[in-house]
XYZ file of C-alpha atoms in Angstrom:
429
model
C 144.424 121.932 80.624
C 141.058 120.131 80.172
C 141.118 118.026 77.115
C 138.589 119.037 74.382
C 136.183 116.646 72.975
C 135.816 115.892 69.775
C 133.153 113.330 69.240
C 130.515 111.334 71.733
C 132.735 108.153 71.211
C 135.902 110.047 72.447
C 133.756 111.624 75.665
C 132.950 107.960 76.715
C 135.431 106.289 76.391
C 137.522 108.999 78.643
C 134.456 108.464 81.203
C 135.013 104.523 80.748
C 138.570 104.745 81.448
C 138.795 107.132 84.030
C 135.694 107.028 85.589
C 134.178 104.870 88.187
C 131.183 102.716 86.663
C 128.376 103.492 89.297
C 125.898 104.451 86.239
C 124.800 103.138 83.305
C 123.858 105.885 81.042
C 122.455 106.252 77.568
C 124.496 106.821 75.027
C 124.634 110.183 73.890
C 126.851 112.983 74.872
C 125.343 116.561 75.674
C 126.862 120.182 75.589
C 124.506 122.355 75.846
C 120.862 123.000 77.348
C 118.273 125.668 77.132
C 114.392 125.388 78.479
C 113.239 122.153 77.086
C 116.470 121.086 75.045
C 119.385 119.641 74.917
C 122.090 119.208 72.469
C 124.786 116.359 72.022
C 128.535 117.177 70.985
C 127.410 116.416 67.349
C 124.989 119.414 67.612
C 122.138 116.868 67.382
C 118.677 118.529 69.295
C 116.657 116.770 71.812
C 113.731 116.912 73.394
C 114.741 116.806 77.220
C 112.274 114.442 78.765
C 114.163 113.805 82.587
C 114.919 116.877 83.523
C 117.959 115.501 85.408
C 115.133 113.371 87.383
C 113.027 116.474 87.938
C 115.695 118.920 89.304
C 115.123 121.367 86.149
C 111.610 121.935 86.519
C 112.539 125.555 85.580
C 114.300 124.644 82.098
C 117.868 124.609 81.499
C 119.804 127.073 81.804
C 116.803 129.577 82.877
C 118.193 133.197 82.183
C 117.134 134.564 85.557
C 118.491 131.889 87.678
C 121.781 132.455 85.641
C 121.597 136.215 86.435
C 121.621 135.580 90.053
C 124.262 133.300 89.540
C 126.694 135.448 88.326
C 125.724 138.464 90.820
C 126.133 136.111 93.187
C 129.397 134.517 92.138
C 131.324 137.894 91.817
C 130.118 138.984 95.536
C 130.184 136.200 97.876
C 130.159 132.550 97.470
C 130.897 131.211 100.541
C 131.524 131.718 104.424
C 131.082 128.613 105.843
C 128.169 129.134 109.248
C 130.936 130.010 111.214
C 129.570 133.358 110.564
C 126.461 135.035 109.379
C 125.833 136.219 105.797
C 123.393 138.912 104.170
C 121.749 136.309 102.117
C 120.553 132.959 104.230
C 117.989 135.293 106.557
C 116.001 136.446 103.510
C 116.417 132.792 102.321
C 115.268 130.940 105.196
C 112.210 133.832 105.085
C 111.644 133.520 101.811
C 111.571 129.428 101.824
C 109.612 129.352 105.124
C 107.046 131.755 104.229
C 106.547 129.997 101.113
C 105.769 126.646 101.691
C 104.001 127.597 105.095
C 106.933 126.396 107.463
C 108.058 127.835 111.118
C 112.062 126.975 110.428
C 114.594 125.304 107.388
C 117.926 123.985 108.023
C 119.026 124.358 104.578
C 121.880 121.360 103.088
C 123.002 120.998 99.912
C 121.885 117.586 98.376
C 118.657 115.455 98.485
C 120.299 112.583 100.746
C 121.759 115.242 103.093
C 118.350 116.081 103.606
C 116.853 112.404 104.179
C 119.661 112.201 106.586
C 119.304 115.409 108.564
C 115.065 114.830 108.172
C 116.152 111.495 110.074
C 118.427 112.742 112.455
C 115.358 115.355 113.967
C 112.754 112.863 114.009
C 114.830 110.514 116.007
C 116.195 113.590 118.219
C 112.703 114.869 118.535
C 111.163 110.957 119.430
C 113.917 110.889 122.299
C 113.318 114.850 124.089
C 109.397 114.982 122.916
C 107.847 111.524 122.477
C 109.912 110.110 124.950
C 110.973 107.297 123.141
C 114.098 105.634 125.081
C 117.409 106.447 124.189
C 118.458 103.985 120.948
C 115.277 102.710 120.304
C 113.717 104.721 117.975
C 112.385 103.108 114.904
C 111.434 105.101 111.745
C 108.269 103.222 108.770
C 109.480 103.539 105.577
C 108.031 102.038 102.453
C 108.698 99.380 100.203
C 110.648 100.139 96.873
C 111.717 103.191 98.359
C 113.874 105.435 96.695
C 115.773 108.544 98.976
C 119.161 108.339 98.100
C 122.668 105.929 98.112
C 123.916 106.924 101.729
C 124.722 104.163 103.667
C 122.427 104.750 106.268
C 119.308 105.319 103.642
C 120.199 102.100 101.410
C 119.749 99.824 104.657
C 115.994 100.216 104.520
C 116.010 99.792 100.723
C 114.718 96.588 99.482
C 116.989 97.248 96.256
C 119.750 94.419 96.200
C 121.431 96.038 93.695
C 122.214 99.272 95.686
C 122.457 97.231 99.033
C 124.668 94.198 98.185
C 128.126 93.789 99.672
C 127.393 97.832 101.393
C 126.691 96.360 104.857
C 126.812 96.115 108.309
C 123.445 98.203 107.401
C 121.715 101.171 110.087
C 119.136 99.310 112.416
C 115.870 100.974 113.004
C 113.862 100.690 110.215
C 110.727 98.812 109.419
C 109.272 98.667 106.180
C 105.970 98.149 104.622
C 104.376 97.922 101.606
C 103.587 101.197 99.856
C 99.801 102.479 99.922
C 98.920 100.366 102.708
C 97.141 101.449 105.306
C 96.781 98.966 106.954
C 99.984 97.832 107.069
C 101.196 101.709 108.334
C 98.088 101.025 111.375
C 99.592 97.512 112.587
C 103.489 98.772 112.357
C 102.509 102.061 114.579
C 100.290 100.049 116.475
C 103.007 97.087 117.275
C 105.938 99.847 117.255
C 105.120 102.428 119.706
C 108.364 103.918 119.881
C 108.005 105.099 115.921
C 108.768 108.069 115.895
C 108.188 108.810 112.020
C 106.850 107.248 109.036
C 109.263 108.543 105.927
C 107.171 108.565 102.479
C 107.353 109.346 99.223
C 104.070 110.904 98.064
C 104.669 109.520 94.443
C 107.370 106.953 94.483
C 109.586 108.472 91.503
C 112.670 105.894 90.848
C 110.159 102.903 91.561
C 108.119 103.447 88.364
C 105.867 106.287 89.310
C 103.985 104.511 91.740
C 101.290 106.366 92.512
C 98.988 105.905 95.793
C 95.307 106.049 96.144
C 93.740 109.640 96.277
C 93.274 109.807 100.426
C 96.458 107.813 100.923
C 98.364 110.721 102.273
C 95.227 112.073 104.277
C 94.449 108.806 105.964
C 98.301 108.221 106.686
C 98.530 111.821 108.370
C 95.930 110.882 110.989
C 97.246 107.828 111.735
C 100.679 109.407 112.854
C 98.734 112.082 114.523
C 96.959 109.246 116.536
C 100.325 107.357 117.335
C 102.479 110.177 118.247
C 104.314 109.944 114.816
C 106.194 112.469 112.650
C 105.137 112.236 108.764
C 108.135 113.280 106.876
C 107.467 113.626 103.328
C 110.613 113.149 100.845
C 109.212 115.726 98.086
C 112.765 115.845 96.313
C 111.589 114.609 93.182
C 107.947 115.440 93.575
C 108.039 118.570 94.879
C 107.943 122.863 93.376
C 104.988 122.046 90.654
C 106.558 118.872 89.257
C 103.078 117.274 89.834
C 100.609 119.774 89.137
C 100.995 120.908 92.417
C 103.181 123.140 94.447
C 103.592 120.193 96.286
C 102.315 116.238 95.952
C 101.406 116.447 99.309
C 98.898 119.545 98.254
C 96.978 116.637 96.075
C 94.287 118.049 94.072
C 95.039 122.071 94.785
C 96.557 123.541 91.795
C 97.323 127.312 93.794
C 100.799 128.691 93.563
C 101.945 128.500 97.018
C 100.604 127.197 100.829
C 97.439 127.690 101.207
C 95.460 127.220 104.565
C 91.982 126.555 102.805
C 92.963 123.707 100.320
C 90.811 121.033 102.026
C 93.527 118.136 100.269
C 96.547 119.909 101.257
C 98.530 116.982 103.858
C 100.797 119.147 105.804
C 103.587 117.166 107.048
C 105.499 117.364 110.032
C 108.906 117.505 108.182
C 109.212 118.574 104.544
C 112.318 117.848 102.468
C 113.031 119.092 99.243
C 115.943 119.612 97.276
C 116.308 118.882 93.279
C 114.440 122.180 91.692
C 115.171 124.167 94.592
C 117.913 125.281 92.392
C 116.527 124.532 89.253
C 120.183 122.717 88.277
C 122.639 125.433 88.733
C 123.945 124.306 92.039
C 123.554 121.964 94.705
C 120.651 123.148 97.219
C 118.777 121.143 99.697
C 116.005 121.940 102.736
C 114.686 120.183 105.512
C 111.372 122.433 106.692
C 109.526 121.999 110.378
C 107.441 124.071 112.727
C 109.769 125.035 115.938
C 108.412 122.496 117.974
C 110.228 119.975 116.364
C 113.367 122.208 114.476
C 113.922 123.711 118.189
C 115.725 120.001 119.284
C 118.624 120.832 117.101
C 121.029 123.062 118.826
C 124.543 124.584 117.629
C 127.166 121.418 117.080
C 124.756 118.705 116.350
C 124.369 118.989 112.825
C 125.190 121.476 109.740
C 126.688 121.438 106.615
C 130.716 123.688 105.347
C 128.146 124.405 102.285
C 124.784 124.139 103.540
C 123.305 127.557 103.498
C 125.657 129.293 101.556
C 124.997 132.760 100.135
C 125.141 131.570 96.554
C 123.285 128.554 96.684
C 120.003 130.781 98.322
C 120.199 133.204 96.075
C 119.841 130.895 93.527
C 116.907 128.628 95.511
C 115.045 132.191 95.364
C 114.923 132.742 92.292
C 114.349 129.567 91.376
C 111.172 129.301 93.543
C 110.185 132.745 92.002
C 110.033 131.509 88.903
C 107.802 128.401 89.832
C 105.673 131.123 90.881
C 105.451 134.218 88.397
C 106.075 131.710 85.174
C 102.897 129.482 87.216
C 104.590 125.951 86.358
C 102.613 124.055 88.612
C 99.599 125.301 86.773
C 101.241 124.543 83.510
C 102.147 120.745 84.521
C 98.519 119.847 85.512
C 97.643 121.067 82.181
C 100.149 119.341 79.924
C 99.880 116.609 82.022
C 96.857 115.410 81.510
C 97.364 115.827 77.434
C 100.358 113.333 78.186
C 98.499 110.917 79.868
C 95.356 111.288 77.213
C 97.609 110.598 74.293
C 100.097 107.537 76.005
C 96.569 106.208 76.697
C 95.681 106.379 73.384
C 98.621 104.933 72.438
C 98.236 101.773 74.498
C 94.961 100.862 72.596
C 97.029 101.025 69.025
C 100.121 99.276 70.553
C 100.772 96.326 73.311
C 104.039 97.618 74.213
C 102.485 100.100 76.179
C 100.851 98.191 79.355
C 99.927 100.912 81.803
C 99.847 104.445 82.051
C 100.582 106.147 85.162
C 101.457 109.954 86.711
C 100.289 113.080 88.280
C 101.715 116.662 86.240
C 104.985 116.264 84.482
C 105.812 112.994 86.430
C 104.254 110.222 84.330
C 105.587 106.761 83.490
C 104.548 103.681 80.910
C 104.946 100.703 82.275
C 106.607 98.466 78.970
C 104.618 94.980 78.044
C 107.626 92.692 78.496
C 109.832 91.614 81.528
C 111.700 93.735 83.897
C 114.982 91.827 83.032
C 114.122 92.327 79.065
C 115.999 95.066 77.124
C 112.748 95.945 75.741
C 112.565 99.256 77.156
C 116.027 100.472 77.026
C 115.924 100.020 73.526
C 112.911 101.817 72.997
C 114.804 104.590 74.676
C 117.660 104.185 72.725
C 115.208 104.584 69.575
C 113.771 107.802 71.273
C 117.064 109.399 71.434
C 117.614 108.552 67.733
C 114.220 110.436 66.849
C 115.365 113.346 69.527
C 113.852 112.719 72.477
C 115.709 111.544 75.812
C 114.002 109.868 78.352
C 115.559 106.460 80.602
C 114.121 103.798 81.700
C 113.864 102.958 85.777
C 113.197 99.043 87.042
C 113.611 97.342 83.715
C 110.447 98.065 82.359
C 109.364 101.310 83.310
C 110.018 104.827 81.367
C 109.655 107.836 83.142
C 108.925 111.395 81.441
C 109.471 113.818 83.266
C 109.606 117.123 80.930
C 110.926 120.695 81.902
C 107.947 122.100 83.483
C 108.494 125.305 80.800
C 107.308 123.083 78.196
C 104.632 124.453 75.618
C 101.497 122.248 74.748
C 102.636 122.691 70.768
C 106.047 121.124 72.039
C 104.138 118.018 74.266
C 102.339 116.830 71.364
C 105.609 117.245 69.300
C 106.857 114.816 72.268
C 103.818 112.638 72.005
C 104.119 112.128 67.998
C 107.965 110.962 68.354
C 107.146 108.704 71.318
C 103.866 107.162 69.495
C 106.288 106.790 66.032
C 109.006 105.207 68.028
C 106.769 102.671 69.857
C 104.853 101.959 66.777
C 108.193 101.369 65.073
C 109.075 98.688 67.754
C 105.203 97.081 66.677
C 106.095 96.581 62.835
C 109.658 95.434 63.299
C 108.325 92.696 65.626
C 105.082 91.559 62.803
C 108.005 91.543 60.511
């Protein structure tokens, strides 16, 4: 029998004791969620300003992804692909169709999908490109985030998640992020690159955000060298930015659309996170046949990937994006959020740079990456009901349910300006 919990202090300390310590998280305990909030053990309210790093976009606990859920869940869960079932062929349909894709090899969490992204570039640069056997090389950027696996953390530049993890994956070269340049001279010196993996907007790293044409001008050079442009839209991706997609840029439609002259279509696109707007583990990896057609039966797949209750649930959950027009809604609200941090900055020096696209926005903290200083601003947001966590010291992210109202955003805004404030007068006095 599970044991009940009585208090946050009891829930930790079980987590301390039995738990490994591979995360570091803020302290407060939560027990329930619905759209924007979130409640501790204590029946405290909160603002909800992560989203479980963006994979809510559709608010917790959305009634209609619950529905098909539970339809789902008394019918049929799982079959494993060792046989069909009635519910991945309208999925793979419905997900292809959508975002404007031939084929998806659907997996079941965002690092299964790096990997299996990885896996068909290489396969394709050997049977395509004719890149010889074992020497394929894949760009990747600096500060990269796209997962813990070993083979993804061997082209991180993050000591922390590398150290003591090795004999690391060759094939990599990496180069700084939003340089062109730099992507010209690696394809140029590398000719058997067979990809160039990218985050449109680096999430983990701070919000890093690239120049506007970034994306556009990095597409043609991979179409010049013979290069696949796989875009890691886990975190970025199904209206998080204002956008169905980052990769759409400036096109605020509800779905693929041929005549958005900023839409960057890459060559592999991998999402995952909101796909199931947090019920359940769902992953895709999306290609046009001439590159999905070098995978053949045996070489890769997943005991859960594609199961009949995880699409059902991805459906709905991409419905939703679409009939409740969240993309639409996080342009909107984002821009207020970005107005009033902005404001903010001029009244306070804590706040050094503001920095986002949609819901996924970030203020970069006026003090050292190794300082507490931004932790325990967070700390003082959850004490005025508002969660949010830092990322590289120094940096908060917030990165709201993409259900939120504009009433609720400045609600948001006038906590997070009183907190930071707060932090100003305790340090005059």
């Amino acid at each position: 029998m599970m044991q009940e919990i009585s208090s946050s202090k009891e829930a930790i300390q079980l987590e301390h004791i039995h738990g490994a310590h591979n995360y570091h998280p803020l302290p407060v305990v939560l027990t329930k969620g619905e759209g924007v909030f979130l409640w501790d053990v204590e029946g405290k309210k909160y603002f909800d300003f992560l989203s479980a790093y963006s994979a809510v976009n559709q608010g917790h606990c959305h009634p209609r992804i619950k529905e098909a859920l539970i339809a789902q869940a008394g019918t049929l869960t799982l079959t494993s692909r060792a046989f069909h079932n009635d519910v991945l062929g309208p999925y793979e349909k419905y997900i292809t169709e959508y975002f404007g894709f031939d084929k998806v090899l659907p997996m079941n969490t965002g690092v299964e999908a790096v990997e299996t992204a990885i896996k068909i570039a290489r396969k394709w640069g050997y049977e395509k490109k004719g890149v010889p056997e074992q020497q394929a090389k894949i760009i990747v950027a600096e500060n990269n985030f796209h997962g813990r696996t070993t083979t993804v953390i061997s082209f991180s530049n993050d000591e922390n998640a590398r150290k003591n993890f090795g004999p690391y994956t060759p094939g990599f070269i990496r180069i700084p992020y939003n340089d062109l340049t730099a992507l010209k001279a690696a394809l140029t010196n590398h000719p058997e690159t067979v990809a160039f993996l990218i985050e449109p907007i680096q999430g983990e790293a701070g919000v890093n955000t690239p120049d506007e044409d970034y994306m556009m001008q990095a597409k043609k050079l991979c179409q010049e060298h013979q290069t696949l442009l796989l875009a890691d839209e886990i975190q970025t991706g199904i209206g998080r930015t204002g956008s169905l997609l980052a990769v759409c840029g400036n096109c605020s439609c509800e779905g693929h659309c041929e005549k958005q002259e900023s839409y960057v279509e890459p060559d592999i696109l991998i999402l995952g996170k909101a796909l199931s707007g947090g019920f359940f583990p769902v992953s895709a990896v999306l290609a046009n046949n001439p590159i999905m057609e070098v995978i053949h039966p045996g070489q890769h797949g997943s005991t859960f990937g594609g199961n009949p209750l995880g699409a059902k649930i991805a459906i709905t959950a991409l419905e939703i994006v679409r009939d409740e027009k969240l993309s639409q809604n996080a342009r909107a609200l984002g821009k207020v959020f970005r107005e009033r941090m902005e404001l903010l900055a001029e009244k306070s020096h804590w706040v050094k740079l503001v920095r986002g696209w949609g819901l996924l926005n970030a203020i970069v903290i006026n003090d050292s990456p190794d300082s507490s200083t931004a932790w325990d601003i967070c700390v003082a947001l959850k004490d005025n009901g508002l969660l949010a966590k830092p990322t590289h010291g120094n940096i908060i992210r917030f990165a709201p349910p993409l259900v939120m109202s504009m009433e609720e955003l400045h609600s948001c805004c006038d906590i997070i300006e009183k907190t930071i404030l707060a932090f100003e007068k305790t340090e005059v006095e």
